[in-house]
Amino acid sequence: MRNIIFYKNFYYIISCFCHPCKSKTIAWLKVKSQILKFIALIALLTTGGFSCTKDGNDENMVSIKIENFRGEVDPYVVSFALPGIVDARCFNAIPYPNVVGFPEAWNANDWSIHLVMAKGTDRTKLAPIITLVPGATITPESGTVLDFSKKIEWTLKAPDGSTVKYYMASVFVTGDSDENNMVSIKLKDRNTGAIDPNIISFSLPGIVFATCVEHLPEPNYAGVPESWSPHFWLIRLYMAKGVDCTKLASAITLTPDAAIYSKHADVQDFSQWIEYNVVYREDGSTANYLSVNYYFLAHTFND
């Protein structure tokens, strides 16, 4: 199209000089007008004035594979793309609890996805572009605008008829407020499945997953003091890339019969073991309070 306009204007200018006109003044005005258009056209062509550029979101589009830390790749989703992805962590078939975003029971093929987004990303209006293998379909469809500040679940129908679910478990936005990035976990023993009866939820900004172990006293356990309460919990927190583990303020929800003797609302350095002491009455009895210590340690995947 550009070439047609170019040659059309060029031909008109040449023809005005080669063919006699009844009025030289009119002819010259026409030629002058065409020359100006011709110059403007050349300027547009040389500066890219007619070039087709992507909008801001498309220019920042980043594609990831659905791949776990063992290097195993989901066979159905070729790529998952959003503008401004900084880091991504995907988990599937994790044999222990406290992977944020997974339901209590899941299919061995299901995936939990955790994203770190660039500063300024509006999580409430994002339209992921999801490329699938031939024959697969997914709901919601690729390109659907979704609110990533909430939990999102996709259901994929594989070519063989099987179903796979993908959970957008957490989206941490670099530089966003801790309140917006806050993630809650339950304290559930990775070995026995036992749930702590005192802490309903423990929250920090940017938790990806946690490993919790309830221990009876045993010697030489790294990070635990020489003396401890009759039983205790060890909680390792794995945080999103970009989280400053040295400056975190936790939020803890307790059962009515429990009380905590730690200033958990204050900013603390979770790159070191943090100890909370909780006292409680077992099963709501009027007996003396019992005591449990909780030891928390947070670090990112890059540590």
PDB file of C-alpha atoms in Angstrom:
ATOM      1  CA  MET A   1       0.000   0.000   0.000  1.00  0.00           C
ATOM      2  CA  ARG A   2       2.866   2.354   0.828  1.00  0.00           C
ATOM      3  CA  ASN A   3       4.487   1.689  -2.555  1.00  0.00           C
ATOM      4  CA  ILE A   4       1.257   2.436  -4.450  1.00  0.00           C
ATOM      5  CA  ILE A   5       0.889   5.831  -2.733  1.00  0.00           C
ATOM      6  CA  PHE A   6       4.582   6.585  -3.294  1.00  0.00           C
ATOM      7  CA  TYR A   7       4.534   5.899  -7.039  1.00  0.00           C
ATOM      8  CA  LYS A   8       1.161   7.590  -7.557  1.00  0.00           C
ATOM      9  CA  ASN A   9       2.465  10.874  -6.127  1.00  0.00           C
ATOM     10  CA  PHE A  10       5.773  10.559  -7.970  1.00  0.00           C
ATOM     11  CA  TYR A  11       3.970   9.953 -11.317  1.00  0.00           C
ATOM     12  CA  TYR A  12       1.696  12.964 -10.813  1.00  0.00           C
ATOM     13  CA  ILE A  13       4.622  15.343 -10.195  1.00  0.00           C
ATOM     14  CA  ILE A  14       6.486  14.165 -13.303  1.00  0.00           C
ATOM     15  CA  SER A  15       3.358  14.393 -15.489  1.00  0.00           C
ATOM     16  CA  CYS A  16       2.780  18.011 -14.446  1.00  0.00           C
ATOM     17  CA  PHE A  17       6.189  18.956 -15.821  1.00  0.00           C
ATOM     18  CA  CYS A  18       5.902  16.882 -19.016  1.00  0.00           C
ATOM     19  CA  HIS A  19       2.417  17.905 -20.151  1.00  0.00           C
ATOM     20  CA  PRO A  20       1.299  21.483 -20.973  1.00  0.00           C
ATOM     21  CA  CYS A  21      -1.328  23.011 -18.770  1.00  0.00           C
ATOM     22  CA  LYS A  22      -3.814  25.726 -19.631  1.00  0.00           C
ATOM     23  CA  SER A  23      -2.965  27.651 -16.522  1.00  0.00           C
ATOM     24  CA  LYS A  24       0.627  27.596 -15.278  1.00  0.00           C
ATOM     25  CA  THR A  25      -0.457  29.050 -11.934  1.00  0.00           C
ATOM     26  CA  ILE A  26      -2.991  26.307 -11.262  1.00  0.00           C
ATOM     27  CA  ALA A  27      -0.520  23.690 -12.457  1.00  0.00           C
ATOM     28  CA  TRP A  28       2.194  24.997 -10.168  1.00  0.00           C
ATOM     29  CA  LEU A  29      -0.118  25.077  -7.166  1.00  0.00           C
ATOM     30  CA  LYS A  30      -1.061  21.470  -7.820  1.00  0.00           C
ATOM     31  CA  VAL A  31       2.579  20.509  -8.216  1.00  0.00           C
ATOM     32  CA  LYS A  32       3.488  22.340  -5.011  1.00  0.00           C
ATOM     33  CA  SER A  33       0.719  20.559  -3.151  1.00  0.00           C
ATOM     34  CA  GLN A  34       1.855  17.195  -4.483  1.00  0.00           C
ATOM     35  CA  ILE A  35       5.498  17.944  -3.636  1.00  0.00           C
ATOM     36  CA  LEU A  36       4.526  18.700  -0.037  1.00  0.00           C
ATOM     37  CA  LYS A  37       2.517  15.472   0.178  1.00  0.00           C
ATOM     38  CA  PHE A  38       5.421  13.619  -1.407  1.00  0.00           C
ATOM     39  CA  ILE A  39       7.867  15.017   1.176  1.00  0.00           C
ATOM     40  CA  ALA A  40       5.490  14.201   4.033  1.00  0.00           C
ATOM     41  CA  LEU A  41       5.083  10.643   2.726  1.00  0.00           C
ATOM     42  CA  ILE A  42       8.856  10.162   2.567  1.00  0.00           C
ATOM     43  CA  ALA A  43       9.151  11.453   6.147  1.00  0.00           C
ATOM     44  CA  LEU A  44       6.516   9.021   7.367  1.00  0.00           C
ATOM     45  CA  LEU A  45       8.163   6.127   5.579  1.00  0.00           C
ATOM     46  CA  THR A  46      11.618   6.882   6.925  1.00  0.00           C
ATOM     47  CA  THR A  47      10.472   7.474  10.534  1.00  0.00           C
ATOM     48  CA  GLY A  48       8.181   4.459  10.695  1.00  0.00           C
ATOM     49  CA  GLY A  49       5.017   6.540  10.934  1.00  0.00           C
ATOM     50  CA  PHE A  50       2.955   3.736   9.452  1.00  0.00           C
ATOM     51  CA  SER A  51       4.673   0.899  11.282  1.00  0.00           C
ATOM     52  CA  CYS A  52       2.505  -1.515  13.279  1.00  0.00           C
ATOM     53  CA  THR A  53       3.643  -1.635  16.910  1.00  0.00           C
ATOM     54  CA  LYS A  54       2.378  -3.755  19.809  1.00  0.00           C
ATOM     55  CA  ASP A  55       0.699  -2.084  22.732  1.00  0.00           C
ATOM     56  CA  GLY A  56       2.455  -1.811  26.106  1.00  0.00           C
ATOM     57  CA  ASN A  57       1.063  -5.064  27.481  1.00  0.00           C
ATOM     58  CA  ASP A  58       2.096  -7.078  24.431  1.00  0.00           C
ATOM     59  CA  GLU A  59       5.605  -5.642  24.493  1.00  0.00           C
ATOM     60  CA  ASN A  60       6.001  -6.810  28.091  1.00  0.00           C
ATOM     61  CA  MET A  61       4.485 -10.242  27.474  1.00  0.00           C
ATOM     62  CA  VAL A  62       6.531 -13.028  29.054  1.00  0.00           C
ATOM     63  CA  SER A  63       5.933 -16.722  28.404  1.00  0.00           C
ATOM     64  CA  ILE A  64       6.629 -19.524  30.844  1.00  0.00           C
ATOM     65  CA  LYS A  65       6.377 -23.294  30.731  1.00  0.00           C
ATOM     66  CA  ILE A  66       4.395 -25.166  33.351  1.00  0.00           C
ATOM     67  CA  GLU A  67       7.424 -26.942  34.783  1.00  0.00           C
ATOM     68  CA  ASN A  68       8.203 -28.202  38.283  1.00  0.00           C
ATOM     69  CA  PHE A  69      11.494 -27.947  40.166  1.00  0.00           C
ATOM     70  CA  ARG A  70      12.471 -31.419  38.932  1.00  0.00           C
ATOM     71  CA  GLY A  71      12.323 -30.212  35.340  1.00  0.00           C
ATOM     72  CA  GLU A  72       9.145 -32.144  34.510  1.00  0.00           C
ATOM     73  CA  VAL A  73       7.025 -30.217  31.991  1.00  0.00           C
ATOM     74  CA  ASP A  74       3.244 -30.296  31.706  1.00  0.00           C
ATOM     75  CA  PRO A  75       2.442 -32.146  28.459  1.00  0.00           C
ATOM     76  CA  TYR A  76      -0.646 -30.106  27.547  1.00  0.00           C
ATOM     77  CA  VAL A  77       0.167 -26.404  28.071  1.00  0.00           C
ATOM     78  CA  VAL A  78       2.826 -25.305  25.584  1.00  0.00           C
ATOM     79  CA  SER A  79       3.147 -21.845  27.136  1.00  0.00           C
ATOM     80  CA  PHE A  80       1.443 -19.509  29.604  1.00  0.00           C
ATOM     81  CA  ALA A  81       2.017 -15.793  28.964  1.00  0.00           C
ATOM     82  CA  LEU A  82       1.286 -12.570  30.840  1.00  0.00           C
ATOM     83  CA  PRO A  83       2.808  -9.087  30.710  1.00  0.00           C
ATOM     84  CA  GLY A  84       5.434  -8.461  33.394  1.00  0.00           C
ATOM     85  CA  ILE A  85       6.218 -11.940  34.759  1.00  0.00           C
ATOM     86  CA  VAL A  86       9.453 -11.739  36.776  1.00  0.00           C
ATOM     87  CA  ASP A  87       9.537 -15.271  38.197  1.00  0.00           C
ATOM     88  CA  ALA A  88       7.328 -18.362  38.278  1.00  0.00           C
ATOM     89  CA  ARG A  89       7.166 -21.511  40.388  1.00  0.00           C
ATOM     90  CA  CYS A  90       4.987 -24.479  39.501  1.00  0.00           C
ATOM     91  CA  PHE A  91       4.239 -27.561  41.584  1.00  0.00           C
ATOM     92  CA  ASN A  92       2.433 -30.815  40.881  1.00  0.00           C
ATOM     93  CA  ALA A  93       1.807 -34.030  42.798  1.00  0.00           C
ATOM     94  CA  ILE A  94       3.474 -32.665  45.942  1.00  0.00           C
ATOM     95  CA  PRO A  95       3.238 -35.516  48.507  1.00  0.00           C
ATOM     96  CA  TYR A  96       2.903 -33.236  51.541  1.00  0.00           C
ATOM     97  CA  PRO A  97       0.590 -30.356  52.534  1.00  0.00           C
ATOM     98  CA  ASN A  98       1.124 -26.607  52.760  1.00  0.00           C
ATOM     99  CA  VAL A  99       1.599 -25.952  49.079  1.00  0.00           C
ATOM    100  CA  VAL A 100      -0.310 -22.694  48.866  1.00  0.00           C
ATOM    101  CA  GLY A 101      -3.345 -22.848  46.588  1.00  0.00           C
ATOM    102  CA  PHE A 102      -3.810 -26.597  46.387  1.00  0.00           C
ATOM    103  CA  PRO A 103      -7.083 -27.989  47.735  1.00  0.00           C
ATOM    104  CA  GLU A 104      -6.963 -30.656  50.426  1.00  0.00           C
ATOM    105  CA  ALA A 105      -7.182 -33.356  47.770  1.00  0.00           C
ATOM    106  CA  TRP A 106      -5.921 -33.072  44.232  1.00  0.00           C
ATOM    107  CA  ASN A 107      -5.297 -35.132  41.161  1.00  0.00           C
ATOM    108  CA  ALA A 108      -1.731 -36.268  40.590  1.00  0.00           C
ATOM    109  CA  ASN A 109      -1.697 -34.314  37.293  1.00  0.00           C
ATOM    110  CA  ASP A 110      -2.945 -31.014  38.739  1.00  0.00           C
ATOM    111  CA  TRP A 111      -0.680 -27.975  39.008  1.00  0.00           C
ATOM    112  CA  SER A 112      -0.230 -25.070  41.421  1.00  0.00           C
ATOM    113  CA  ILE A 113       1.235 -21.899  39.847  1.00  0.00           C
ATOM    114  CA  HIS A 114       2.914 -19.036  41.711  1.00  0.00           C
ATOM    115  CA  LEU A 115       3.930 -15.828  39.927  1.00  0.00           C
ATOM    116  CA  VAL A 116       6.076 -12.824  40.750  1.00  0.00           C
ATOM    117  CA  MET A 117       5.019  -9.787  38.706  1.00  0.00           C
ATOM    118  CA  ALA A 118       6.781  -6.534  37.856  1.00  0.00           C
ATOM    119  CA  LYS A 119       6.210  -3.476  40.015  1.00  0.00           C
ATOM    120  CA  GLY A 120       3.013  -1.637  39.119  1.00  0.00           C
ATOM    121  CA  THR A 121       1.203  -4.689  37.694  1.00  0.00           C
ATOM    122  CA  ASP A 122      -2.572  -4.487  38.157  1.00  0.00           C
ATOM    123  CA  ARG A 123      -3.435  -8.018  39.252  1.00  0.00           C
ATOM    124  CA  THR A 124      -7.162  -7.397  38.930  1.00  0.00           C
ATOM    125  CA  LYS A 125      -7.153  -7.152  35.118  1.00  0.00           C
ATOM    126  CA  LEU A 126      -4.874  -9.665  33.406  1.00  0.00           C
ATOM    127  CA  ALA A 127      -5.582 -11.713  30.293  1.00  0.00           C
ATOM    128  CA  PRO A 128      -3.243 -14.723  30.041  1.00  0.00           C
ATOM    129  CA  ILE A 129      -2.440 -16.160  26.627  1.00  0.00           C
ATOM    130  CA  ILE A 130      -2.431 -19.945  26.989  1.00  0.00           C
ATOM    131  CA  THR A 131      -1.103 -22.061  24.122  1.00  0.00           C
ATOM    132  CA  LEU A 132      -2.202 -25.690  24.191  1.00  0.00           C
ATOM    133  CA  VAL A 133      -1.243 -28.818  22.324  1.00  0.00           C
ATOM    134  CA  PRO A 134      -3.589 -29.706  19.418  1.00  0.00           C
ATOM    135  CA  GLY A 135      -6.852 -31.238  20.600  1.00  0.00           C
ATOM    136  CA  ALA A 136      -6.772 -29.744  24.121  1.00  0.00           C
ATOM    137  CA  THR A 137      -9.233 -27.146  25.414  1.00  0.00           C
ATOM    138  CA  ILE A 138      -9.190 -25.012  28.551  1.00  0.00           C
ATOM    139  CA  THR A 139     -11.748 -23.077  30.611  1.00  0.00           C
ATOM    140  CA  PRO A 140     -11.616 -20.108  31.105  1.00  0.00           C
ATOM    141  CA  GLU A 141     -10.364 -19.665  27.565  1.00  0.00           C
ATOM    142  CA  SER A 142      -7.056 -18.100  26.605  1.00  0.00           C
ATOM    143  CA  GLY A 143      -7.283 -14.302  26.523  1.00  0.00           C
ATOM    144  CA  THR A 144     -10.018 -14.061  29.155  1.00  0.00           C
ATOM    145  CA  VAL A 145      -9.535 -11.063  31.480  1.00  0.00           C
ATOM    146  CA  LEU A 146      -9.304 -12.353  35.052  1.00  0.00           C
ATOM    147  CA  ASP A 147      -8.761 -10.999  38.570  1.00  0.00           C
ATOM    148  CA  PHE A 148      -5.443 -12.467  39.704  1.00  0.00           C
ATOM    149  CA  SER A 149      -5.799 -10.969  43.185  1.00  0.00           C
ATOM    150  CA  LYS A 150      -8.133 -13.914  43.803  1.00  0.00           C
ATOM    151  CA  LYS A 151      -7.620 -17.642  43.439  1.00  0.00           C
ATOM    152  CA  ILE A 152      -8.148 -18.779  39.846  1.00  0.00           C
ATOM    153  CA  GLU A 153      -8.783 -22.294  38.607  1.00  0.00           C
ATOM    154  CA  TRP A 154      -8.516 -23.504  35.012  1.00  0.00           C
ATOM    155  CA  THR A 155      -9.870 -26.845  33.839  1.00  0.00           C
ATOM    156  CA  LEU A 156      -8.132 -28.427  30.868  1.00  0.00           C
ATOM    157  CA  LYS A 157      -9.603 -31.187  28.744  1.00  0.00           C
ATOM    158  CA  ALA A 158      -6.746 -33.222  27.301  1.00  0.00           C
ATOM    159  CA  PRO A 159      -6.873 -34.847  23.843  1.00  0.00           C
ATOM    160  CA  ASP A 160      -7.326 -38.261  25.495  1.00  0.00           C
ATOM    161  CA  GLY A 161     -10.361 -36.993  27.433  1.00  0.00           C
ATOM    162  CA  SER A 162      -8.642 -36.709  30.819  1.00  0.00           C
ATOM    163  CA  THR A 163      -9.005 -33.576  32.962  1.00  0.00           C
ATOM    164  CA  VAL A 164      -6.236 -31.471  34.493  1.00  0.00           C
ATOM    165  CA  LYS A 165      -6.713 -28.513  36.835  1.00  0.00           C
ATOM    166  CA  TYR A 166      -4.380 -25.526  37.179  1.00  0.00           C
ATOM    167  CA  TYR A 167      -4.549 -23.361  40.298  1.00  0.00           C
ATOM    168  CA  MET A 168      -3.198 -19.803  40.211  1.00  0.00           C
ATOM    169  CA  ALA A 169      -2.245 -20.003  43.848  1.00  0.00           C
ATOM    170  CA  SER A 170      -0.443 -16.726  44.507  1.00  0.00           C
ATOM    171  CA  VAL A 171       0.651 -13.631  42.613  1.00  0.00           C
ATOM    172  CA  PHE A 172       3.301 -11.530  44.357  1.00  0.00           C
ATOM    173  CA  VAL A 173       3.769  -8.044  42.886  1.00  0.00           C
ATOM    174  CA  THR A 174       7.229  -6.567  43.455  1.00  0.00           C
ATOM    175  CA  GLY A 175       7.016  -3.335  45.430  1.00  0.00           C
ATOM    176  CA  ASP A 176       3.331  -3.822  46.258  1.00  0.00           C
ATOM    177  CA  SER A 177       2.048  -3.464  49.806  1.00  0.00           C
ATOM    178  CA  ASP A 178       2.410  -6.367  52.220  1.00  0.00           C
ATOM    179  CA  GLU A 179      -1.349  -6.313  52.742  1.00  0.00           C
ATOM    180  CA  ASN A 180      -1.989  -7.046  49.058  1.00  0.00           C
ATOM    181  CA  ASN A 181       0.640  -9.789  48.974  1.00  0.00           C
ATOM    182  CA  MET A 182      -0.355 -11.533  52.214  1.00  0.00           C
ATOM    183  CA  VAL A 183      -0.672 -15.338  51.964  1.00  0.00           C
ATOM    184  CA  SER A 184      -2.032 -17.644  54.692  1.00  0.00           C
ATOM    185  CA  ILE A 185      -1.137 -21.243  55.528  1.00  0.00           C
ATOM    186  CA  LYS A 186      -2.293 -23.850  58.009  1.00  0.00           C
ATOM    187  CA  LEU A 187       0.271 -25.619  60.169  1.00  0.00           C
ATOM    188  CA  LYS A 188      -0.069 -29.202  58.996  1.00  0.00           C
ATOM    189  CA  ASP A 189       2.582 -31.818  59.680  1.00  0.00           C
ATOM    190  CA  ARG A 190       4.089 -33.004  56.397  1.00  0.00           C
ATOM    191  CA  ASN A 191       4.611 -36.516  57.731  1.00  0.00           C
ATOM    192  CA  THR A 192       1.487 -37.298  59.740  1.00  0.00           C
ATOM    193  CA  GLY A 193      -1.020 -34.794  58.327  1.00  0.00           C
ATOM    194  CA  ALA A 194      -1.804 -33.608  61.867  1.00  0.00           C
ATOM    195  CA  ILE A 195      -3.084 -30.028  62.050  1.00  0.00           C
ATOM    196  CA  ASP A 196      -1.934 -27.738  64.843  1.00  0.00           C
ATOM    197  CA  PRO A 197      -4.940 -27.129  67.132  1.00  0.00           C
ATOM    198  CA  ASN A 198      -3.887 -23.659  68.264  1.00  0.00           C
ATOM    199  CA  ILE A 199      -2.940 -21.606  65.194  1.00  0.00           C
ATOM    200  CA  ILE A 200      -5.816 -21.375  62.717  1.00  0.00           C
ATOM    201  CA  SER A 201      -3.697 -19.549  60.154  1.00  0.00           C
ATOM    202  CA  PHE A 202      -0.253 -18.000  59.819  1.00  0.00           C
ATOM    203  CA  SER A 203       0.236 -15.253  57.219  1.00  0.00           C
ATOM    204  CA  LEU A 204       3.183 -13.488  55.615  1.00  0.00           C
ATOM    205  CA  PRO A 205       3.466 -11.606  52.314  1.00  0.00           C
ATOM    206  CA  GLY A 206       4.723 -13.764  49.445  1.00  0.00           C
ATOM    207  CA  ILE A 207       4.595 -17.308  50.859  1.00  0.00           C
ATOM    208  CA  VAL A 208       4.825 -19.882  48.058  1.00  0.00           C
ATOM    209  CA  PHE A 209       4.780 -23.008  50.169  1.00  0.00           C
ATOM    210  CA  ALA A 210       5.801 -24.212  53.598  1.00  0.00           C
ATOM    211  CA  THR A 211       7.035 -27.400  55.214  1.00  0.00           C
ATOM    212  CA  CYS A 212       5.776 -27.950  58.740  1.00  0.00           C
ATOM    213  CA  VAL A 213       6.938 -30.663  61.118  1.00  0.00           C
ATOM    214  CA  GLU A 214       5.705 -31.293  64.652  1.00  0.00           C
ATOM    215  CA  HIS A 215       8.503 -32.638  66.838  1.00  0.00           C
ATOM    216  CA  LEU A 216       8.923 -34.188  70.201  1.00  0.00           C
ATOM    217  CA  PRO A 217      12.197 -33.352  71.928  1.00  0.00           C
ATOM    218  CA  GLU A 218      15.245 -34.679  70.117  1.00  0.00           C
ATOM    219  CA  PRO A 219      18.827 -33.504  70.238  1.00  0.00           C
ATOM    220  CA  ASN A 220      20.970 -31.761  67.628  1.00  0.00           C
ATOM    221  CA  TYR A 221      18.175 -30.283  65.556  1.00  0.00           C
ATOM    222  CA  ALA A 222      19.549 -27.303  63.637  1.00  0.00           C
ATOM    223  CA  GLY A 223      18.169 -23.939  64.657  1.00  0.00           C
ATOM    224  CA  VAL A 224      16.363 -25.139  67.753  1.00  0.00           C
ATOM    225  CA  PRO A 225      17.608 -24.090  71.218  1.00  0.00           C
ATOM    226  CA  GLU A 226      19.102 -26.623  73.604  1.00  0.00           C
ATOM    227  CA  SER A 227      15.997 -26.450  75.748  1.00  0.00           C
ATOM    228  CA  TRP A 228      12.470 -26.358  74.426  1.00  0.00           C
ATOM    229  CA  SER A 229       8.872 -26.962  75.436  1.00  0.00           C
ATOM    230  CA  PRO A 230       7.435 -30.506  75.629  1.00  0.00           C
ATOM    231  CA  HIS A 231       6.665 -30.305  71.914  1.00  0.00           C
ATOM    232  CA  PHE A 232       7.239 -27.773  69.161  1.00  0.00           C
ATOM    233  CA  TRP A 233       6.723 -27.027  65.490  1.00  0.00           C
ATOM    234  CA  LEU A 234       9.357 -26.260  62.875  1.00  0.00           C
ATOM    235  CA  ILE A 235       8.072 -24.254  59.900  1.00  0.00           C
ATOM    236  CA  ARG A 236      10.214 -23.508  56.860  1.00  0.00           C
ATOM    237  CA  LEU A 237       8.694 -20.878  54.603  1.00  0.00           C
ATOM    238  CA  TYR A 238       9.638 -20.624  50.924  1.00  0.00           C
ATOM    239  CA  MET A 239       9.039 -17.105  49.669  1.00  0.00           C
ATOM    240  CA  ALA A 240       8.514 -15.495  46.279  1.00  0.00           C
ATOM    241  CA  LYS A 241      11.464 -13.921  44.523  1.00  0.00           C
ATOM    242  CA  GLY A 242      11.883 -10.308  45.622  1.00  0.00           C
ATOM    243  CA  VAL A 243      10.592 -10.775  49.177  1.00  0.00           C
ATOM    244  CA  ASP A 244      12.862  -9.225  51.800  1.00  0.00           C
ATOM    245  CA  CYS A 245      12.844 -11.924  54.456  1.00  0.00           C
ATOM    246  CA  THR A 246      14.650  -9.647  56.916  1.00  0.00           C
ATOM    247  CA  LYS A 247      11.673  -7.290  57.207  1.00  0.00           C
ATOM    248  CA  LEU A 248       8.401  -9.186  57.491  1.00  0.00           C
ATOM    249  CA  ALA A 249       5.348  -8.689  59.705  1.00  0.00           C
ATOM    250  CA  SER A 250       3.260 -11.790  60.304  1.00  0.00           C
ATOM    251  CA  ALA A 251      -0.434 -12.139  61.062  1.00  0.00           C
ATOM    252  CA  ILE A 252      -1.521 -15.050  63.267  1.00  0.00           C
ATOM    253  CA  THR A 253      -5.083 -16.203  63.952  1.00  0.00           C
ATOM    254  CA  LEU A 254      -5.464 -18.318  67.113  1.00  0.00           C
ATOM    255  CA  THR A 255      -8.242 -20.485  68.500  1.00  0.00           C
ATOM    256  CA  PRO A 256     -10.225 -18.928  71.384  1.00  0.00           C
ATOM    257  CA  ASP A 257      -8.417 -21.050  74.009  1.00  0.00           C
ATOM    258  CA  ALA A 258      -4.917 -20.039  72.887  1.00  0.00           C
ATOM    259  CA  ALA A 259      -2.791 -16.973  73.500  1.00  0.00           C
ATOM    260  CA  ILE A 260       0.550 -15.940  72.043  1.00  0.00           C
ATOM    261  CA  TYR A 261       3.435 -14.384  73.941  1.00  0.00           C
ATOM    262  CA  SER A 262       5.183 -12.745  70.990  1.00  0.00           C
ATOM    263  CA  LYS A 263       4.766  -9.429  69.245  1.00  0.00           C
ATOM    264  CA  HIS A 264       3.931 -11.064  65.950  1.00  0.00           C
ATOM    265  CA  ALA A 265       2.592  -7.837  64.397  1.00  0.00           C
ATOM    266  CA  ASP A 266       6.033  -6.245  64.572  1.00  0.00           C
ATOM    267  CA  VAL A 267       8.463  -6.414  61.671  1.00  0.00           C
ATOM    268  CA  GLN A 268      10.944  -9.231  62.242  1.00  0.00           C
ATOM    269  CA  ASP A 269      13.924 -10.839  60.537  1.00  0.00           C
ATOM    270  CA  PHE A 270      12.600 -14.170  59.279  1.00  0.00           C
ATOM    271  CA  SER A 271      15.921 -15.035  57.664  1.00  0.00           C
ATOM    272  CA  GLN A 272      16.799 -16.103  61.222  1.00  0.00           C
ATOM    273  CA  TRP A 273      14.771 -18.542  63.297  1.00  0.00           C
ATOM    274  CA  ILE A 274      11.811 -16.711  64.848  1.00  0.00           C
ATOM    275  CA  GLU A 275      10.306 -18.226  67.998  1.00  0.00           C
ATOM    276  CA  TYR A 276       6.692 -17.843  69.078  1.00  0.00           C
ATOM    277  CA  ASN A 277       5.414 -19.217  72.367  1.00  0.00           C
ATOM    278  CA  VAL A 278       1.731 -20.135  72.511  1.00  0.00           C
ATOM    279  CA  VAL A 279      -0.159 -21.226  75.619  1.00  0.00           C
ATOM    280  CA  TYR A 280      -3.470 -23.033  75.421  1.00  0.00           C
ATOM    281  CA  ARG A 281      -6.020 -25.084  77.315  1.00  0.00           C
ATOM    282  CA  GLU A 282      -6.423 -28.485  75.786  1.00  0.00           C
ATOM    283  CA  ASP A 283      -9.957 -29.218  74.545  1.00  0.00           C
ATOM    284  CA  GLY A 284     -11.299 -26.160  76.344  1.00  0.00           C
ATOM    285  CA  SER A 285     -10.665 -27.631  79.782  1.00  0.00           C
ATOM    286  CA  THR A 286     -10.131 -25.510  82.887  1.00  0.00           C
ATOM    287  CA  ALA A 287      -6.786 -27.154  83.563  1.00  0.00           C
ATOM    288  CA  ASN A 288      -3.580 -25.199  83.618  1.00  0.00           C
ATOM    289  CA  TYR A 289      -2.387 -23.818  80.335  1.00  0.00           C
ATOM    290  CA  LEU A 290       0.041 -25.886  78.281  1.00  0.00           C
ATOM    291  CA  SER A 291       2.809 -24.405  76.179  1.00  0.00           C
ATOM    292  CA  VAL A 292       4.022 -24.913  72.604  1.00  0.00           C
ATOM    293  CA  ASN A 293       6.913 -23.250  70.814  1.00  0.00           C
ATOM    294  CA  TYR A 294       6.845 -22.499  67.089  1.00  0.00           C
ATOM    295  CA  TYR A 295      10.022 -21.859  65.122  1.00  0.00           C
ATOM    296  CA  PHE A 296       9.735 -20.102  61.765  1.00  0.00           C
ATOM    297  CA  LEU A 297      12.423 -19.632  59.133  1.00  0.00           C
ATOM    298  CA  ALA A 298      11.834 -17.947  55.748  1.00  0.00           C
ATOM    299  CA  HIS A 299      13.985 -17.865  52.641  1.00  0.00           C
ATOM    300  CA  THR A 300      13.492 -17.423  48.910  1.00  0.00           C
ATOM    301  CA  PHE A 301      14.201 -19.985  46.219  1.00  0.00           C
ATOM    302  CA  ASN A 302      17.330 -18.111  45.243  1.00  0.00           C
ATOM    303  CA  ASP A 303      18.965 -18.491  48.672  1.00  0.00           C
TER     304      ASP A 303
END
